[in-house]
C-alpha cells in the first residue's frame, strides 16, 4: 500500500505527524480478522498470503514503529545504541522495515535480579529488530489467539493475573473440587525452547524467524551464538512461548476424557500463566503417575523440562503460592490471600525507599511511596486482603515514625506528631508534607483500597472475532475503570468522550495510556475546568501540538 493513503495532504510533504492513524488501525484490524477467520477454517495457504499482505502494508509498518517508540523500553538502545525519538527518525524507519536484505543484530545481554537472589538473563534487541518483531507480531497474534488454550492468561491481550487467579478459584473452590494440586514451573522456558520445534510449528515467515533465533547475543564485548531458546526481552518472544505451550490442555483431554470408567467426571483443570501452571486432580497418586508423565512428555518435545525446585504437588488444605497469592482451604472454605513471600518483598522495598531518603523532605518521600503502595494494593484488591492491608499500613507507619524521630532527636513526640501527621476525615495519624508551592501531600493508605471481586474474562473469547467485539469493548471499559478508580477527573473526562480518543477514534485503554490536553491552552487563558480538558493518546497529543496550535481552535485541529 502506498504511503499517501495514510498520510494527509500538506505542503510540507509526508511526515510522521501527518499519518492518518484511524485509517491505519482500521486497515490492520481488517486484515487481522481475515487471518483469524482463515486460521479457524484451517486454510493455511490463505493465512500465509494474508500474513504476507499485512507485513508488507504501510499501515502495519507505522503501527509497529509507533509501538516500539511509545512503550516503556523506547529509550533503551540495543548494541547499535540507536533509538528513534524524533518524528523524522520514526518516518525514515518505516522504509527500513522490509524483508529483503534484513539481518538482525545480536542482542545486548543484561541481567535482572530475581526474588530468590538469582539473575535472569535479558536480551535487548536493537530498535529496528524490535520494530520488525512488532510488525510480524501483528500477523502472528491472530493465529495464536485463535489456537490458544482457553485457560492460558499470560502475555495475551485483555488477560491478566487476576483472571488466572479467579480461574484457580473456580477450579478449586467448590466442595467437590479436586483437592490435590500440581504447581508447575518450567525451567528456563525462554532459554531452552527448541529451535527446530519452533521453525516446524510456528506459522510465520521461517526465514525471518530463523534469523531472530540464531542472531546471538553480546556480553561484555564478546559475541555468543544461540542454539536454543527465544530472546527474553524480544516483543514477539512471549507469543512464541505461548504458542509452544498451547496444546497441553488438548493433550490432557485426549489422555483423560471428561468421564472415567466408573462414570464419574474427571476433576482435571489446567490454568496457565506464561510458564507457571496449576493442574488439579483427585489424588496424589494420579497426579504423580498419570498427569506428570504426560506433562513431561509434552515439554520434552519442545526441549523443555520442569523445574524441580519450583514444581510441587500439595493438598489444598496445605495451600500453595502462585502469582503472588496464597491459595488454601480453611475448614472446607477456599481463601485467597497475598502470599507471605510477596508481602515480605513489598515491605522490604518500602523500607528501602525510606532508608534511602533519610534527609529528603516529607512531601518527596510521599511522592516516592504512594505509587509503590497503590500499585501493590491494586494488584491484591480482588482477594481476601483487608487484614493484610491494615498490617502493611501499620508496618509502614512504624518505619515512618522511626524516620521522623531520627530527624528530630531533641524534639518531643507530640511536636513530631504535629509536624508530620494530620487527620483526614475519619483517619488520624496520616503522614503528610507540603512542598515549596504549598501543595499538600498525604500518604496513600493500602487499607483505603476497596476489596472487589474480579470479573473473569470468558475463556473462549477472542478479540479477533467480530462476534466478541461488543464484549471486549465492555471489557476494556471495565478494566480501565478499575485502573483509574481513584482518579475521578480522568474517569469523568474518559466517560464523557465515550472512552475514545477524539483524534484517531481508537479506544483509550490502560495499555495505550493517555495525556490530558487543554482545548484552550493555559497561556491563552484556558483553565482546568472539565469542559476545557480532553484525553488523547500520547502520540495523538504530540501530533496535535506539532502544528501551529496557537492559531487554530481544538475542533479545527481535529478535523485537519
PDB file of C-alpha atoms in Angstrom, residues 122-289:
ATOM      1  CA  UNK A 122      17.505 -10.438  29.403  1.00  0.00           C
ATOM      2  CA  UNK A 123      18.306  -9.868  25.731  1.00  0.00           C
ATOM      3  CA  UNK A 124      17.652  -6.400  24.322  1.00  0.00           C
ATOM      4  CA  UNK A 125      17.268  -6.265  20.503  1.00  0.00           C
ATOM      5  CA  UNK A 126      18.053  -3.124  18.536  1.00  0.00           C
ATOM      6  CA  UNK A 127      15.183  -0.706  17.927  1.00  0.00           C
ATOM      7  CA  UNK A 128      14.987  -1.847  14.275  1.00  0.00           C
ATOM      8  CA  UNK A 129      14.759  -5.511  15.297  1.00  0.00           C
ATOM      9  CA  UNK A 130      12.075  -4.641  17.865  1.00  0.00           C
ATOM     10  CA  UNK A 131      10.072  -2.869  15.168  1.00  0.00           C
ATOM     11  CA  UNK A 132      10.399  -5.863  12.818  1.00  0.00           C
ATOM     12  CA  UNK A 133       9.221  -8.174  15.600  1.00  0.00           C
ATOM     13  CA  UNK A 134       6.270  -5.866  16.304  1.00  0.00           C
ATOM     14  CA  UNK A 135       5.403  -5.917  12.592  1.00  0.00           C
ATOM     15  CA  UNK A 136       5.405  -9.707  12.321  1.00  0.00           C
ATOM     16  CA  UNK A 137       3.601  -9.997  15.659  1.00  0.00           C
ATOM     17  CA  UNK A 138       0.648  -8.119  14.133  1.00  0.00           C
ATOM     18  CA  UNK A 139       0.343 -11.007  11.671  1.00  0.00           C
ATOM     19  CA  UNK A 140       1.073 -13.810  14.155  1.00  0.00           C
ATOM     20  CA  UNK A 141      -1.099 -12.751  17.107  1.00  0.00           C
ATOM     21  CA  UNK A 142      -4.467 -13.508  15.404  1.00  0.00           C
ATOM     22  CA  UNK A 143      -3.245 -17.059  14.801  1.00  0.00           C
ATOM     23  CA  UNK A 144      -2.003 -17.520  18.367  1.00  0.00           C
ATOM     24  CA  UNK A 145      -5.219 -16.148  19.891  1.00  0.00           C
ATOM     25  CA  UNK A 146      -7.491 -18.412  17.864  1.00  0.00           C
ATOM     26  CA  UNK A 147      -5.453 -21.533  18.694  1.00  0.00           C
ATOM     27  CA  UNK A 148      -4.649 -20.700  22.341  1.00  0.00           C
ATOM     28  CA  UNK A 149      -5.626 -22.881  25.301  1.00  0.00           C
ATOM     29  CA  UNK A 150      -8.816 -21.483  26.876  1.00  0.00           C
ATOM     30  CA  UNK A 151      -7.269 -21.036  30.341  1.00  0.00           C
ATOM     31  CA  UNK A 152      -3.957 -19.528  29.290  1.00  0.00           C
ATOM     32  CA  UNK A 153      -3.667 -15.974  30.630  1.00  0.00           C
ATOM     33  CA  UNK A 154      -0.058 -14.801  30.391  1.00  0.00           C
ATOM     34  CA  UNK A 155       1.111 -12.312  27.723  1.00  0.00           C
ATOM     35  CA  UNK A 156      -2.249 -12.267  25.971  1.00  0.00           C
ATOM     36  CA  UNK A 157      -4.363  -9.205  25.097  1.00  0.00           C
ATOM     37  CA  UNK A 158      -7.068  -8.343  27.649  1.00  0.00           C
ATOM     38  CA  UNK A 159      -5.975 -11.114  30.046  1.00  0.00           C
ATOM     39  CA  UNK A 160      -4.236 -10.672  33.387  1.00  0.00           C
ATOM     40  CA  UNK A 161      -3.025 -12.417  36.526  1.00  0.00           C
ATOM     41  CA  UNK A 162      -6.370 -11.610  38.154  1.00  0.00           C
ATOM     42  CA  UNK A 163      -8.105 -13.748  35.504  1.00  0.00           C
ATOM     43  CA  UNK A 164      -5.746 -16.651  36.208  1.00  0.00           C
ATOM     44  CA  UNK A 165      -6.280 -16.404  39.985  1.00  0.00           C
ATOM     45  CA  UNK A 166     -10.066 -16.309  39.529  1.00  0.00           C
ATOM     46  CA  UNK A 167      -9.914 -19.418  37.319  1.00  0.00           C
ATOM     47  CA  UNK A 168      -7.892 -21.227  40.013  1.00  0.00           C
ATOM     48  CA  UNK A 169     -10.633 -20.272  42.488  1.00  0.00           C
ATOM     49  CA  UNK A 170     -13.271 -21.738  40.135  1.00  0.00           C
ATOM     50  CA  UNK A 171     -11.263 -24.966  39.752  1.00  0.00           C
ATOM     51  CA  UNK A 172     -10.549 -25.430  43.473  1.00  0.00           C
ATOM     52  CA  UNK A 173     -13.286 -23.557  45.327  1.00  0.00           C
ATOM     53  CA  UNK A 174     -16.200 -25.995  45.204  1.00  0.00           C
ATOM     54  CA  UNK A 175     -16.842 -28.555  47.899  1.00  0.00           C
ATOM     55  CA  UNK A 176     -16.491 -31.387  45.372  1.00  0.00           C
ATOM     56  CA  UNK A 177     -13.410 -29.933  43.626  1.00  0.00           C
ATOM     57  CA  UNK A 178     -10.220 -31.944  43.303  1.00  0.00           C
ATOM     58  CA  UNK A 179      -8.051 -31.462  46.389  1.00  0.00           C
ATOM     59  CA  UNK A 180      -4.602 -32.285  45.045  1.00  0.00           C
ATOM     60  CA  UNK A 181      -2.725 -29.603  43.145  1.00  0.00           C
ATOM     61  CA  UNK A 182       0.315 -29.794  40.908  1.00  0.00           C
ATOM     62  CA  UNK A 183       2.018 -26.399  40.844  1.00  0.00           C
ATOM     63  CA  UNK A 184       4.415 -26.486  37.918  1.00  0.00           C
ATOM     64  CA  UNK A 185       7.160 -24.198  36.718  1.00  0.00           C
ATOM     65  CA  UNK A 186       9.182 -24.735  33.543  1.00  0.00           C
ATOM     66  CA  UNK A 187      12.950 -24.487  33.910  1.00  0.00           C
ATOM     67  CA  UNK A 188      14.390 -21.693  31.741  1.00  0.00           C
ATOM     68  CA  UNK A 189      11.433 -21.683  29.383  1.00  0.00           C
ATOM     69  CA  UNK A 190      12.613 -18.811  27.182  1.00  0.00           C
ATOM     70  CA  UNK A 191      16.217 -20.053  27.128  1.00  0.00           C
ATOM     71  CA  UNK A 192      15.580 -23.704  26.285  1.00  0.00           C
ATOM     72  CA  UNK A 193      12.806 -23.735  23.673  1.00  0.00           C
ATOM     73  CA  UNK A 194      13.806 -25.960  20.754  1.00  0.00           C
ATOM     74  CA  UNK A 195      14.605 -24.007  17.579  1.00  0.00           C
ATOM     75  CA  UNK A 196      13.679 -26.994  15.417  1.00  0.00           C
ATOM     76  CA  UNK A 197      10.244 -27.229  17.050  1.00  0.00           C
ATOM     77  CA  UNK A 198       9.580 -23.502  16.646  1.00  0.00           C
ATOM     78  CA  UNK A 199      10.641 -23.488  12.988  1.00  0.00           C
ATOM     79  CA  UNK A 200       8.428 -26.510  12.295  1.00  0.00           C
ATOM     80  CA  UNK A 201       5.278 -25.386  14.088  1.00  0.00           C
ATOM     81  CA  UNK A 202       5.109 -21.565  14.224  1.00  0.00           C
ATOM     82  CA  UNK A 203       3.017 -20.323  11.241  1.00  0.00           C
ATOM     83  CA  UNK A 204       5.103 -17.325  10.148  1.00  0.00           C
ATOM     84  CA  UNK A 205       7.933 -16.468   7.751  1.00  0.00           C
ATOM     85  CA  UNK A 206      10.515 -19.129   8.667  1.00  0.00           C
ATOM     86  CA  UNK A 207      13.435 -17.201   7.174  1.00  0.00           C
ATOM     87  CA  UNK A 208      12.783 -14.223   9.439  1.00  0.00           C
ATOM     88  CA  UNK A 209      12.132 -16.458  12.460  1.00  0.00           C
ATOM     89  CA  UNK A 210      15.389 -18.380  11.932  1.00  0.00           C
ATOM     90  CA  UNK A 211      17.338 -15.116  11.751  1.00  0.00           C
ATOM     91  CA  UNK A 212      15.884 -13.965  15.077  1.00  0.00           C
ATOM     92  CA  UNK A 213      16.513 -17.288  16.814  1.00  0.00           C
ATOM     93  CA  UNK A 214      20.141 -17.511  15.667  1.00  0.00           C
ATOM     94  CA  UNK A 215      21.127 -13.832  15.960  1.00  0.00           C
ATOM     95  CA  UNK A 216      23.199 -14.488  19.105  1.00  0.00           C
ATOM     96  CA  UNK A 217      23.984 -12.012  21.859  1.00  0.00           C
ATOM     97  CA  UNK A 218      26.799  -9.756  23.044  1.00  0.00           C
ATOM     98  CA  UNK A 219      28.013  -9.678  26.640  1.00  0.00           C
ATOM     99  CA  UNK A 220      30.997  -7.661  27.875  1.00  0.00           C
ATOM    100  CA  UNK A 221      32.230  -7.145  24.324  1.00  0.00           C
ATOM    101  CA  UNK A 222      32.105 -10.841  23.344  1.00  0.00           C
ATOM    102  CA  UNK A 223      29.699 -12.486  20.874  1.00  0.00           C
ATOM    103  CA  UNK A 224      27.905 -15.744  21.738  1.00  0.00           C
ATOM    104  CA  UNK A 225      25.849 -17.997  19.462  1.00  0.00           C
ATOM    105  CA  UNK A 226      22.347 -19.143  20.469  1.00  0.00           C
ATOM    106  CA  UNK A 227      21.492 -22.787  19.798  1.00  0.00           C
ATOM    107  CA  UNK A 228      18.194 -22.868  21.726  1.00  0.00           C
ATOM    108  CA  UNK A 229      15.611 -20.529  23.176  1.00  0.00           C
ATOM    109  CA  UNK A 230      13.971 -17.303  22.140  1.00  0.00           C
ATOM    110  CA  UNK A 231      15.269 -13.957  23.449  1.00  0.00           C
ATOM    111  CA  UNK A 232      13.631 -12.971  26.738  1.00  0.00           C
ATOM    112  CA  UNK A 233      13.165  -9.294  26.009  1.00  0.00           C
ATOM    113  CA  UNK A 234      12.010  -9.501  22.400  1.00  0.00           C
ATOM    114  CA  UNK A 235       8.491  -8.295  21.605  1.00  0.00           C
ATOM    115  CA  UNK A 236       7.485 -11.477  19.822  1.00  0.00           C
ATOM    116  CA  UNK A 237       9.096 -13.896  22.329  1.00  0.00           C
ATOM    117  CA  UNK A 238       6.105 -14.183  24.742  1.00  0.00           C
ATOM    118  CA  UNK A 239       3.807 -15.101  21.857  1.00  0.00           C
ATOM    119  CA  UNK A 240       6.264 -17.728  20.604  1.00  0.00           C
ATOM    120  CA  UNK A 241       6.431 -19.195  24.118  1.00  0.00           C
ATOM    121  CA  UNK A 242       2.645 -19.255  24.428  1.00  0.00           C
ATOM    122  CA  UNK A 243       2.252 -20.998  21.074  1.00  0.00           C
ATOM    123  CA  UNK A 244       4.826 -23.592  22.121  1.00  0.00           C
ATOM    124  CA  UNK A 245       2.962 -24.353  25.370  1.00  0.00           C
ATOM    125  CA  UNK A 246      -0.539 -24.251  23.867  1.00  0.00           C
ATOM    126  CA  UNK A 247      -1.875 -27.726  23.285  1.00  0.00           C
ATOM    127  CA  UNK A 248      -1.245 -29.099  26.778  1.00  0.00           C
ATOM    128  CA  UNK A 249      -4.964 -28.801  27.555  1.00  0.00           C
ATOM    129  CA  UNK A 250      -5.940 -30.837  24.475  1.00  0.00           C
ATOM    130  CA  UNK A 251      -3.204 -33.389  25.276  1.00  0.00           C
ATOM    131  CA  UNK A 252      -4.709 -33.885  28.761  1.00  0.00           C
ATOM    132  CA  UNK A 253      -8.223 -34.091  27.299  1.00  0.00           C
ATOM    133  CA  UNK A 254      -7.131 -36.826  24.869  1.00  0.00           C
ATOM    134  CA  UNK A 255      -5.344 -38.799  27.562  1.00  0.00           C
ATOM    135  CA  UNK A 256      -8.067 -38.337  30.199  1.00  0.00           C
ATOM    136  CA  UNK A 257     -11.587 -37.949  28.724  1.00  0.00           C
ATOM    137  CA  UNK A 258     -14.245 -35.987  30.611  1.00  0.00           C
ATOM    138  CA  UNK A 259     -15.628 -39.168  32.238  1.00  0.00           C
ATOM    139  CA  UNK A 260     -13.792 -42.066  33.842  1.00  0.00           C
ATOM    140  CA  UNK A 261     -14.556 -45.748  33.516  1.00  0.00           C
ATOM    141  CA  UNK A 262     -16.748 -45.599  36.610  1.00  0.00           C
ATOM    142  CA  UNK A 263     -18.781 -42.794  35.048  1.00  0.00           C
ATOM    143  CA  UNK A 264     -17.512 -40.103  37.417  1.00  0.00           C
ATOM    144  CA  UNK A 265     -16.284 -36.810  35.995  1.00  0.00           C
ATOM    145  CA  UNK A 266     -12.503 -36.484  35.908  1.00  0.00           C
ATOM    146  CA  UNK A 267     -11.532 -33.465  38.022  1.00  0.00           C
ATOM    147  CA  UNK A 268      -8.690 -32.228  35.831  1.00  0.00           C
ATOM    148  CA  UNK A 269      -8.259 -28.484  35.368  1.00  0.00           C
ATOM    149  CA  UNK A 270      -5.305 -26.675  33.793  1.00  0.00           C
ATOM    150  CA  UNK A 271      -4.656 -22.989  34.464  1.00  0.00           C
ATOM    151  CA  UNK A 272      -1.527 -21.453  32.940  1.00  0.00           C
ATOM    152  CA  UNK A 273       0.077 -18.038  33.179  1.00  0.00           C
ATOM    153  CA  UNK A 274       3.168 -17.856  30.955  1.00  0.00           C
ATOM    154  CA  UNK A 275       5.448 -20.707  32.134  1.00  0.00           C
ATOM    155  CA  UNK A 276       3.672 -21.193  35.502  1.00  0.00           C
ATOM    156  CA  UNK A 277       0.736 -23.584  35.591  1.00  0.00           C
ATOM    157  CA  UNK A 278      -1.608 -25.337  38.007  1.00  0.00           C
ATOM    158  CA  UNK A 279      -3.225 -28.749  37.397  1.00  0.00           C
ATOM    159  CA  UNK A 280      -5.851 -30.279  39.700  1.00  0.00           C
ATOM    160  CA  UNK A 281      -6.560 -33.996  40.215  1.00  0.00           C
ATOM    161  CA  UNK A 282      -8.449 -36.249  42.647  1.00  0.00           C
ATOM    162  CA  UNK A 283      -5.476 -37.952  44.303  1.00  0.00           C
ATOM    163  CA  UNK A 284      -1.754 -37.512  44.706  1.00  0.00           C
ATOM    164  CA  UNK A 285      -1.075 -40.850  43.035  1.00  0.00           C
ATOM    165  CA  UNK A 286      -2.996 -39.892  39.885  1.00  0.00           C
ATOM    166  CA  UNK A 287      -1.074 -36.617  39.642  1.00  0.00           C
ATOM    167  CA  UNK A 288       2.269 -38.376  40.018  1.00  0.00           C
ATOM    168  CA  UNK A 289       1.559 -41.443  37.887  1.00  0.00           C
TER     169      UNK A 289
END
